[in-house]
Short mmCIF file of C-alpha atoms and ligand atoms in Angstrom, two decimals:
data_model
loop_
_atom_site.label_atom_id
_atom_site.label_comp_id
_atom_site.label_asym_id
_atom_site.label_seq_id
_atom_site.Cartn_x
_atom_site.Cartn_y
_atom_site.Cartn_z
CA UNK A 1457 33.93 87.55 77.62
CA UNK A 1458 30.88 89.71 77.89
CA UNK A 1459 28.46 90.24 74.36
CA UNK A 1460 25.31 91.55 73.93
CA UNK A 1461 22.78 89.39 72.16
CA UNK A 1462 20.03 89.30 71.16
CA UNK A 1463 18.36 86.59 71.84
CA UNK A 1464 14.95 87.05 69.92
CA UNK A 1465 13.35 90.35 68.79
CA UNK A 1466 13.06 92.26 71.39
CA UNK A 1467 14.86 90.42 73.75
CA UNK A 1468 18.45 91.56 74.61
CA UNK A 1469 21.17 89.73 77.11
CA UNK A 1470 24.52 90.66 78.08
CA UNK A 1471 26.03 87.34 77.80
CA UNK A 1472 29.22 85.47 79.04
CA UNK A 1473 30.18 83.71 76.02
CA UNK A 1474 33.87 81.57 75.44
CA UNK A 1475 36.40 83.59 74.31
CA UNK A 1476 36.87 83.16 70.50
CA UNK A 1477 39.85 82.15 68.99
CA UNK A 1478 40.60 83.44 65.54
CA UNK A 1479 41.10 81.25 62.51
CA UNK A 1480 43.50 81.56 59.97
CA UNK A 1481 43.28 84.93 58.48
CA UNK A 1482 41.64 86.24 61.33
CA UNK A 1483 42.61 88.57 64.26
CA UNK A 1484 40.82 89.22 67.26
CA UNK A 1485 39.81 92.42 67.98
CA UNK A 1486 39.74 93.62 71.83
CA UNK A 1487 36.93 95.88 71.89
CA UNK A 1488 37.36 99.74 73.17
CA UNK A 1489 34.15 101.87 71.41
CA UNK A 1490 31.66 101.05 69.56
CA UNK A 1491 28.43 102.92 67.85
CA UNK A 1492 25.15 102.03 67.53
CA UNK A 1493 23.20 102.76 64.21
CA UNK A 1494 19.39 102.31 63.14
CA UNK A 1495 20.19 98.66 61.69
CA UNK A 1496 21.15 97.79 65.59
CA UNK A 1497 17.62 98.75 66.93
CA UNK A 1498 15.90 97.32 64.23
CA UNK A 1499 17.96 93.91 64.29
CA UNK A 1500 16.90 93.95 68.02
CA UNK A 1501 13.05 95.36 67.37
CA UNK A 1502 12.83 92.15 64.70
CA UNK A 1503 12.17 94.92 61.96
CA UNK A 1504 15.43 93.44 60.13
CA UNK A 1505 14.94 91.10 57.42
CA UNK A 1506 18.82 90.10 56.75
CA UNK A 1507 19.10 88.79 60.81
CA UNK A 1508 19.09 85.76 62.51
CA UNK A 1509 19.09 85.02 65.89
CA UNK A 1510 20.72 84.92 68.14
CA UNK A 1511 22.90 87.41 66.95
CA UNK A 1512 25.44 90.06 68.70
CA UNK A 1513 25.40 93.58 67.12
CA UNK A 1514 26.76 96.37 66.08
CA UNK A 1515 28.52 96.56 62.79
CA UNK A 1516 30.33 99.99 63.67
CA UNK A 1517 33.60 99.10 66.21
CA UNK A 1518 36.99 100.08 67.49
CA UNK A 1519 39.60 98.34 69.64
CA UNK A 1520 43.14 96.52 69.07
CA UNK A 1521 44.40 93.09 67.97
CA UNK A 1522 45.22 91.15 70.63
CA UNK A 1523 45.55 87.37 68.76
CA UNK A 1524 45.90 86.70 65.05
CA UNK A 1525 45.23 83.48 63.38
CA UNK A 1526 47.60 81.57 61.35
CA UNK A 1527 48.74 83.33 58.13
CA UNK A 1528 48.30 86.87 59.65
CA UNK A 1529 51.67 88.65 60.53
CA UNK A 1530 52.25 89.25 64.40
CA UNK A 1531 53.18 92.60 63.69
CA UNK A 1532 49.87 93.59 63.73
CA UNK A 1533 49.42 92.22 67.39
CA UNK A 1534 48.99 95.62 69.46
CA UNK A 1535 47.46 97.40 66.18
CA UNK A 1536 45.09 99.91 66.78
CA UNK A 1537 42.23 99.31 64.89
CA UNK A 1538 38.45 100.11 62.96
CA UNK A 1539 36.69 97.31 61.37
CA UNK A 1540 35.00 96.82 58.28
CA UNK A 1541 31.88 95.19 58.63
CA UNK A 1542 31.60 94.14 54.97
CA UNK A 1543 32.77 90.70 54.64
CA UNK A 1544 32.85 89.61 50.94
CA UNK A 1545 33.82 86.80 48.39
CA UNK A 1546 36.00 88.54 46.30
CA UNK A 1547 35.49 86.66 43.21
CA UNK A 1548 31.68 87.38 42.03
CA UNK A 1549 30.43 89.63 39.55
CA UNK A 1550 29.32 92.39 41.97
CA UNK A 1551 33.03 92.08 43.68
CA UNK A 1552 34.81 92.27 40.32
CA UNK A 1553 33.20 95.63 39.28
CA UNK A 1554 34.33 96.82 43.01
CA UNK A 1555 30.75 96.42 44.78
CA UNK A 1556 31.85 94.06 47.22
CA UNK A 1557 29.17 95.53 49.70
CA UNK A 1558 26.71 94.00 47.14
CA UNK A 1559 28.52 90.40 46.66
CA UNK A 1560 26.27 87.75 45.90
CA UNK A 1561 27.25 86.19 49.61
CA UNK A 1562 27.39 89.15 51.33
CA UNK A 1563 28.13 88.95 55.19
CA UNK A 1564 27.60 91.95 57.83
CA UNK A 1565 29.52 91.62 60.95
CA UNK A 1566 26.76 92.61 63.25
CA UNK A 1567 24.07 91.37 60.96
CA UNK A 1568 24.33 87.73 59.34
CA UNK A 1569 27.85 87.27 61.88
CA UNK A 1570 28.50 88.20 65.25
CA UNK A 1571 29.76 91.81 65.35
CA UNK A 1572 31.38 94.26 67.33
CA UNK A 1573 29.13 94.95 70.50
CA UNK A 1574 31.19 92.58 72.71
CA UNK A 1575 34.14 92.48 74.85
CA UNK A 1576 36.30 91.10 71.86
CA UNK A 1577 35.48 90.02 68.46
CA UNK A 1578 36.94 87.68 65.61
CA UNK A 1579 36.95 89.17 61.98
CA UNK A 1580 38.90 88.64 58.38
CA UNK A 1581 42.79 90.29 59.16
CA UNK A 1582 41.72 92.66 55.57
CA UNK A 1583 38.24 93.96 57.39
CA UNK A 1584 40.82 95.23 60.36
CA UNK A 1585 41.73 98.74 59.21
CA UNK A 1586 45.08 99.88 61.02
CA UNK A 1587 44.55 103.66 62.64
CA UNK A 1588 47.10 106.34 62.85
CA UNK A 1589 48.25 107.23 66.08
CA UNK A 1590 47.10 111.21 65.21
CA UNK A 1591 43.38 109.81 65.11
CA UNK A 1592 41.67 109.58 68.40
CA UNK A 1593 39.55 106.26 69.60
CA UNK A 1594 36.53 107.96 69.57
CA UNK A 1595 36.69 109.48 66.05
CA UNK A 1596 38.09 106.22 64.96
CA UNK A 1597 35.00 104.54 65.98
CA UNK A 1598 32.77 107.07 63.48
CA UNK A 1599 35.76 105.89 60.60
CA UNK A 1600 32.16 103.15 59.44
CA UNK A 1601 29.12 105.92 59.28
CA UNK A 1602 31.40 108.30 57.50
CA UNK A 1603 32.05 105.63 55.05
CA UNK A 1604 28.13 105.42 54.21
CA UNK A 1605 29.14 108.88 52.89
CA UNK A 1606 31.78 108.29 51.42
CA UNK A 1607 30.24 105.14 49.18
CA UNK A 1608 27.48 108.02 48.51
CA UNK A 1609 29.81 110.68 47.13
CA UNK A 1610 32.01 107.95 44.99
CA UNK A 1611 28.73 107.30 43.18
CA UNK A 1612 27.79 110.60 41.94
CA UNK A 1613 31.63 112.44 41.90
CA UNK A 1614 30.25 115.86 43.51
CA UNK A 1615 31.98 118.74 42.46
CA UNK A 1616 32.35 122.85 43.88
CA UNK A 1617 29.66 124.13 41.71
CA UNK A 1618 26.99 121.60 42.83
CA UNK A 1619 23.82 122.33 44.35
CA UNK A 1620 23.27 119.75 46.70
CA UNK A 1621 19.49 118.98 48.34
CA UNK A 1622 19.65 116.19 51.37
CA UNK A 1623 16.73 115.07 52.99
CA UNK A 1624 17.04 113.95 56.64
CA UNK A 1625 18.96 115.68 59.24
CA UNK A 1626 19.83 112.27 60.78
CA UNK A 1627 24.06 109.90 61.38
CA UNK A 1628 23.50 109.49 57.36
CA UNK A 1629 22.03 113.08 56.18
CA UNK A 1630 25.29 114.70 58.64
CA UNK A 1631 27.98 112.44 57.86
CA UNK A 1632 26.80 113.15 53.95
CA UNK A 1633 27.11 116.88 55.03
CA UNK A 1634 30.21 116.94 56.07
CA UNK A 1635 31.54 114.94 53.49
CA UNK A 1636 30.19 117.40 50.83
CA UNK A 1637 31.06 120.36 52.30
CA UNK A 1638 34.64 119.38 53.76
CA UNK A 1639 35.68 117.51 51.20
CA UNK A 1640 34.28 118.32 47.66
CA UNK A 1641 33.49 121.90 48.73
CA UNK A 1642 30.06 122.04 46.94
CA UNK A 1643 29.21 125.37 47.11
CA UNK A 1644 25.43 125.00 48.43
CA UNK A 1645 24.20 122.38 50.40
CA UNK A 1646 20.55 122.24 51.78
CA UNK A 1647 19.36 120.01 54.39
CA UNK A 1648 15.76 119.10 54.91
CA UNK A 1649 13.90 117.91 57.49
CA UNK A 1650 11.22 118.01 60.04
CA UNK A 1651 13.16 118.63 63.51
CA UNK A 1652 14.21 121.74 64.12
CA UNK A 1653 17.11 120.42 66.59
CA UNK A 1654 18.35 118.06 63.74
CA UNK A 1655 18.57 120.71 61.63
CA UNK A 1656 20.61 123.03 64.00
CA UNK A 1657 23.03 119.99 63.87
CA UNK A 1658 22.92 120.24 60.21
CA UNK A 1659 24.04 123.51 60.38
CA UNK A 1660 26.76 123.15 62.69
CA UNK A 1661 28.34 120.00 60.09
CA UNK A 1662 28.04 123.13 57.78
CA UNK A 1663 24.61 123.25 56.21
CA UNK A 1664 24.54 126.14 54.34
CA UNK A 1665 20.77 126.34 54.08
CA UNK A 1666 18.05 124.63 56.46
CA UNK A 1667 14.36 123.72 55.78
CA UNK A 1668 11.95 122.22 57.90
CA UNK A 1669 9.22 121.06 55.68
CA UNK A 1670 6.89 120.44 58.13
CA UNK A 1671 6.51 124.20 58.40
CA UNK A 1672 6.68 125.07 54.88
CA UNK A 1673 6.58 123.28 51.16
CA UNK A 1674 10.35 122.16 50.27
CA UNK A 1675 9.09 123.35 46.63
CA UNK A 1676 8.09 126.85 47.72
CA UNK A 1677 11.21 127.49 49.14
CA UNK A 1678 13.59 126.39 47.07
CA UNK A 1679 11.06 128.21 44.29
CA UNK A 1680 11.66 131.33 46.11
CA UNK A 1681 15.58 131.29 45.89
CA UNK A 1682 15.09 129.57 42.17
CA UNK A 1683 17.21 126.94 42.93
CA UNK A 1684 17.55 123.55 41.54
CA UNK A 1685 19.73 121.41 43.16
CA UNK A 1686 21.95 119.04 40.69
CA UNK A 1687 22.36 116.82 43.90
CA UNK A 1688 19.50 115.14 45.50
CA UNK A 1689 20.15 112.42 48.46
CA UNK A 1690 17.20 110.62 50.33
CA UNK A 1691 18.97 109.50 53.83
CA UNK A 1692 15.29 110.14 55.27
CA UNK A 1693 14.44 107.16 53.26
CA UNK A 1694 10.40 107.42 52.96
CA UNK A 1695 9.10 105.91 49.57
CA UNK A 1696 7.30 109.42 48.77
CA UNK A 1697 10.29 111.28 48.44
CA UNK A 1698 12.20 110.01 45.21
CA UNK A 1699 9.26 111.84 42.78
CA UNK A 1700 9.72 114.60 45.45
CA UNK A 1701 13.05 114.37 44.35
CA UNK A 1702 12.87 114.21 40.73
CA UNK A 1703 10.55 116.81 40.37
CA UNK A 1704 12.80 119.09 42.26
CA UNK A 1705 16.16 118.48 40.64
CA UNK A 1706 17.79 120.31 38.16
CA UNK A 1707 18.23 118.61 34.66
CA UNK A 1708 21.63 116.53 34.43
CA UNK A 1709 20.90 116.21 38.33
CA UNK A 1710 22.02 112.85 40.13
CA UNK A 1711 19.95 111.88 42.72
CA UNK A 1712 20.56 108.90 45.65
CA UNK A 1713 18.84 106.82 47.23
CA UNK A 1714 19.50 105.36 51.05
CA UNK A 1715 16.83 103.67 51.96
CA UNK A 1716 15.34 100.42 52.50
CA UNK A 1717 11.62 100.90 52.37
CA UNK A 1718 9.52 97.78 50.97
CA UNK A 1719 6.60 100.15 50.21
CA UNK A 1720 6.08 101.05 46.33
CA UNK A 1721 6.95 104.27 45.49
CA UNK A 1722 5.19 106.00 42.76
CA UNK A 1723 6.92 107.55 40.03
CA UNK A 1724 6.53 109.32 36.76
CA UNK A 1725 8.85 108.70 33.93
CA UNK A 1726 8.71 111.87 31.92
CA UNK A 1727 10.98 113.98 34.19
CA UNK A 1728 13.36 111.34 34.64
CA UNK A 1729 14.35 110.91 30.76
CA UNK A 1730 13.08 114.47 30.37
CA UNK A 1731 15.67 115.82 32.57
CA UNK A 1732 18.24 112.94 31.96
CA UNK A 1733 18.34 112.39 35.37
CA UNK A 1734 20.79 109.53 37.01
CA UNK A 1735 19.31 108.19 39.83
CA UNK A 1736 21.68 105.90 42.26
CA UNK A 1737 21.47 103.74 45.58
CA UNK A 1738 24.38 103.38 47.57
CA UNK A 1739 24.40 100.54 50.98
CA UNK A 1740 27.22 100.15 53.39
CA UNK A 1741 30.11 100.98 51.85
CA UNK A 1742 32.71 99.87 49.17
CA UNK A 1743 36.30 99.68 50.40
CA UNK A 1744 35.89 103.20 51.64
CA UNK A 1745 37.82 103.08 54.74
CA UNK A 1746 40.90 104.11 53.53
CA UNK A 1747 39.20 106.84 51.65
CA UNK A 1748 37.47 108.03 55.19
CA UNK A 1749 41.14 107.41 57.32
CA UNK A 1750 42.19 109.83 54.87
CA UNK A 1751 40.00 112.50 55.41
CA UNK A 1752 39.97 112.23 58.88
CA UNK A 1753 43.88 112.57 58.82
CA UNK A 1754 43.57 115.67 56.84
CA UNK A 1755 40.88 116.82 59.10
CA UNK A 1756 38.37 117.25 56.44
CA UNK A 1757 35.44 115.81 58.54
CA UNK A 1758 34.77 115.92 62.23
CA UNK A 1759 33.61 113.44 63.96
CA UNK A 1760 33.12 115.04 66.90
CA UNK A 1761 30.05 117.21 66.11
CA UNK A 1762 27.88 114.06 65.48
CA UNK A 1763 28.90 112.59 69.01
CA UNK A 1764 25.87 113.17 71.29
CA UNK A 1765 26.10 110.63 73.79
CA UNK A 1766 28.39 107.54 75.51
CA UNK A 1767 27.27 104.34 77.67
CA UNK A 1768 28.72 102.06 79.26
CA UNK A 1769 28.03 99.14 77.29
CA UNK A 1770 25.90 97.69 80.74
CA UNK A 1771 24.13 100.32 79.78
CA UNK A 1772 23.14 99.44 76.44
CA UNK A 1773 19.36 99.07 76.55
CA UNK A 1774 19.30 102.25 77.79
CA UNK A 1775 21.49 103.86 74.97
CA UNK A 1776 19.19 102.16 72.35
CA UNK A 1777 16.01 103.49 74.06
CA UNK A 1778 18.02 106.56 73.93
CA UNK A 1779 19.12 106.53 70.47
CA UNK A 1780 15.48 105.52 69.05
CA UNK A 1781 12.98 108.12 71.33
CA UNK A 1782 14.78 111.61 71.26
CA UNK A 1783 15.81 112.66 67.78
CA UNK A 1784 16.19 115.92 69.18
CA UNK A 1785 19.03 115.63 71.28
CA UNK A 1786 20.32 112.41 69.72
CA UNK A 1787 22.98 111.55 67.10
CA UNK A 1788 25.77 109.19 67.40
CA UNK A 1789 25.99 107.18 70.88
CA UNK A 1790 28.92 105.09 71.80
CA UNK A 1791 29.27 102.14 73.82
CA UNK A 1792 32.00 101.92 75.91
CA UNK A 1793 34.10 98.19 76.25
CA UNK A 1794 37.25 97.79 77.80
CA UNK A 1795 38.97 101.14 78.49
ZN1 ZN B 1979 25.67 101.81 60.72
ZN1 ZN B 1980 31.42 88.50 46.03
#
């Protein structure tokens, strides 16, 4: 079978590699679509701490059984399927309280194991998430950056008379957007960002209000409308924004942070405890992909507006390229496998 590796940073192969063979509670995947995500171009840019090489990406993947190991029913031969990258232990502290995307051994398909840009792929029969025949391939492939939303909004329980602020009109800002809106029905959600284009596709996952703050103070204009937004998420993830954040935010606000920045931010307590603010992280997701098969079923999200671009996964150095130089006309690519 074909993978793509990479071997060092910066260095990426399509490989021939033996076919794997899956062990007991394990199925094989045969790979159809999969998506790449920031954490695959900086895995293959050496800008992720977590990876070792060499090391075949791509964490987000769709495609059908086609071997199980011993233990797993044969049923589920055939079984159309999205995988869950988050492989845990099941028995730690973080997996008792229902974190398992925090266990103290976590494992990332695609990160610390092989993943899901590859012809076919072995993973745990439980991380194989069957899909419903009424859910297309290529939406079933967006089932993982949806759940990123999904582990976002089951941390703060949003509700229809929220105010919610997000900043970055990037995959995590829109899939957070269309969670919000199509699902909880918040009544005002604001996107912020600094490319006009991203913001447009904010607005079309249903944005109700866009700012680009590279034209004007965020502060100013929310100031204008008197707004305080009881919602605050960072999926722009720069270490300035969480005081940003908390000196924006309504009191009894809940505000969420994405990212993974190792750069101090600086902070100021008074507002926090002043406002009783909760302030929350949320990474990969928690057994959300039932929760996100759901709403797709009931057609609460769509998929479909994030989908910019597909490759043939020959192509795949030019899809990353892609994917990291034009934020304008760039959201979601897919990688094509066997068709
Ligand atoms: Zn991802
Ligand atoms: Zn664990």
């Amino acid at each position: 079978m074909k993978s793509v590796v990479i071997k060092q940073p910066n260095e990426l192969v399509i490989e021939e590699r033996p076919l794997p063979m899956p062990a007991a509670g394990e199925v094989r995947v045969n790979v159809k679509l999969a998506g790449i995500c920031g954490s695959d171009s900086h895995i293959y840019r050496g800008h992720n701490p977590f990876a070792h090489y060499p090391r075949t990406i791509g964490h987000e993947f769709f495609g059908e059984i086609d071997a199980v190991g011993e233990g797993v029913n044969r049923s589920r031969l055939g079984q159309r399927v999205s995988v869950d990258p988050v492989i845990s232990c099941g028995h730690c502290y973080p997996c008792s309280v229902g974190k398992p995307n925090v266990c103290t051994s976590l494992v990332v398909l695609g990160v610390h194991r092989d993943g899901g840009f590859s012809e076919y792929a072995v993973v745990p029969a439980h991380n194989a998430w069957p899909i419903p025949d009424a859910i297309a391939d290529k939406h079933a492939v967006m089932v993982e950056p949806f759940t990123i939303a999904a582990n976002v909004t089951g941390q703060i329980a949003p509700t229809e008379q929220d105010v919610a602020l997000i900043y970055g009109a990037g995959p995590m800002g829109l899939v957070t957007v269309q969670a919000l809106k199509g699902v909880y029905k918040v009544k005002l959600v604001i996107v912020v960002d600094r490319i006009d284009e991203r913001l447009a596709m904010a607005q079309r996952s249903g944005a109700d209000w866009v700012i680009n703050n590279g034209e004007r103070s965020l502060q100013a204009a929310l100031d204008e409308r008197g707004i305080m937004p009881t919602i605050v998420i960072d999926a722009a993830c720069h270490p300035s924004i969480l005081q940003e954040a908390i000196t924006l935010a309504s009191p009894a606000a809940r505000i969420v942070l994405m990212g993974f920045s190792s750069e101090a931010s600086q902070i100021v307590q008074q507002a926090i405890t002043g406002k009783e603010l909760s302030i929350f992280s949320s990474r990969l997701n928690a057994n959300k992909f039932r929760v996100v098969i759901d709403w797709l079923e009931k057609g609460l999200i769509d998929p479909e507006k994030l989908i910019t671009h597909t490759f043939d996964y020959h192509h795949v150095t030019d899809a990353i390229e892609l994917f990291e130089k034009d934020q304008r006309q760039c959201c979601k690519v897919l990688l094509t496998f066997s068709q």
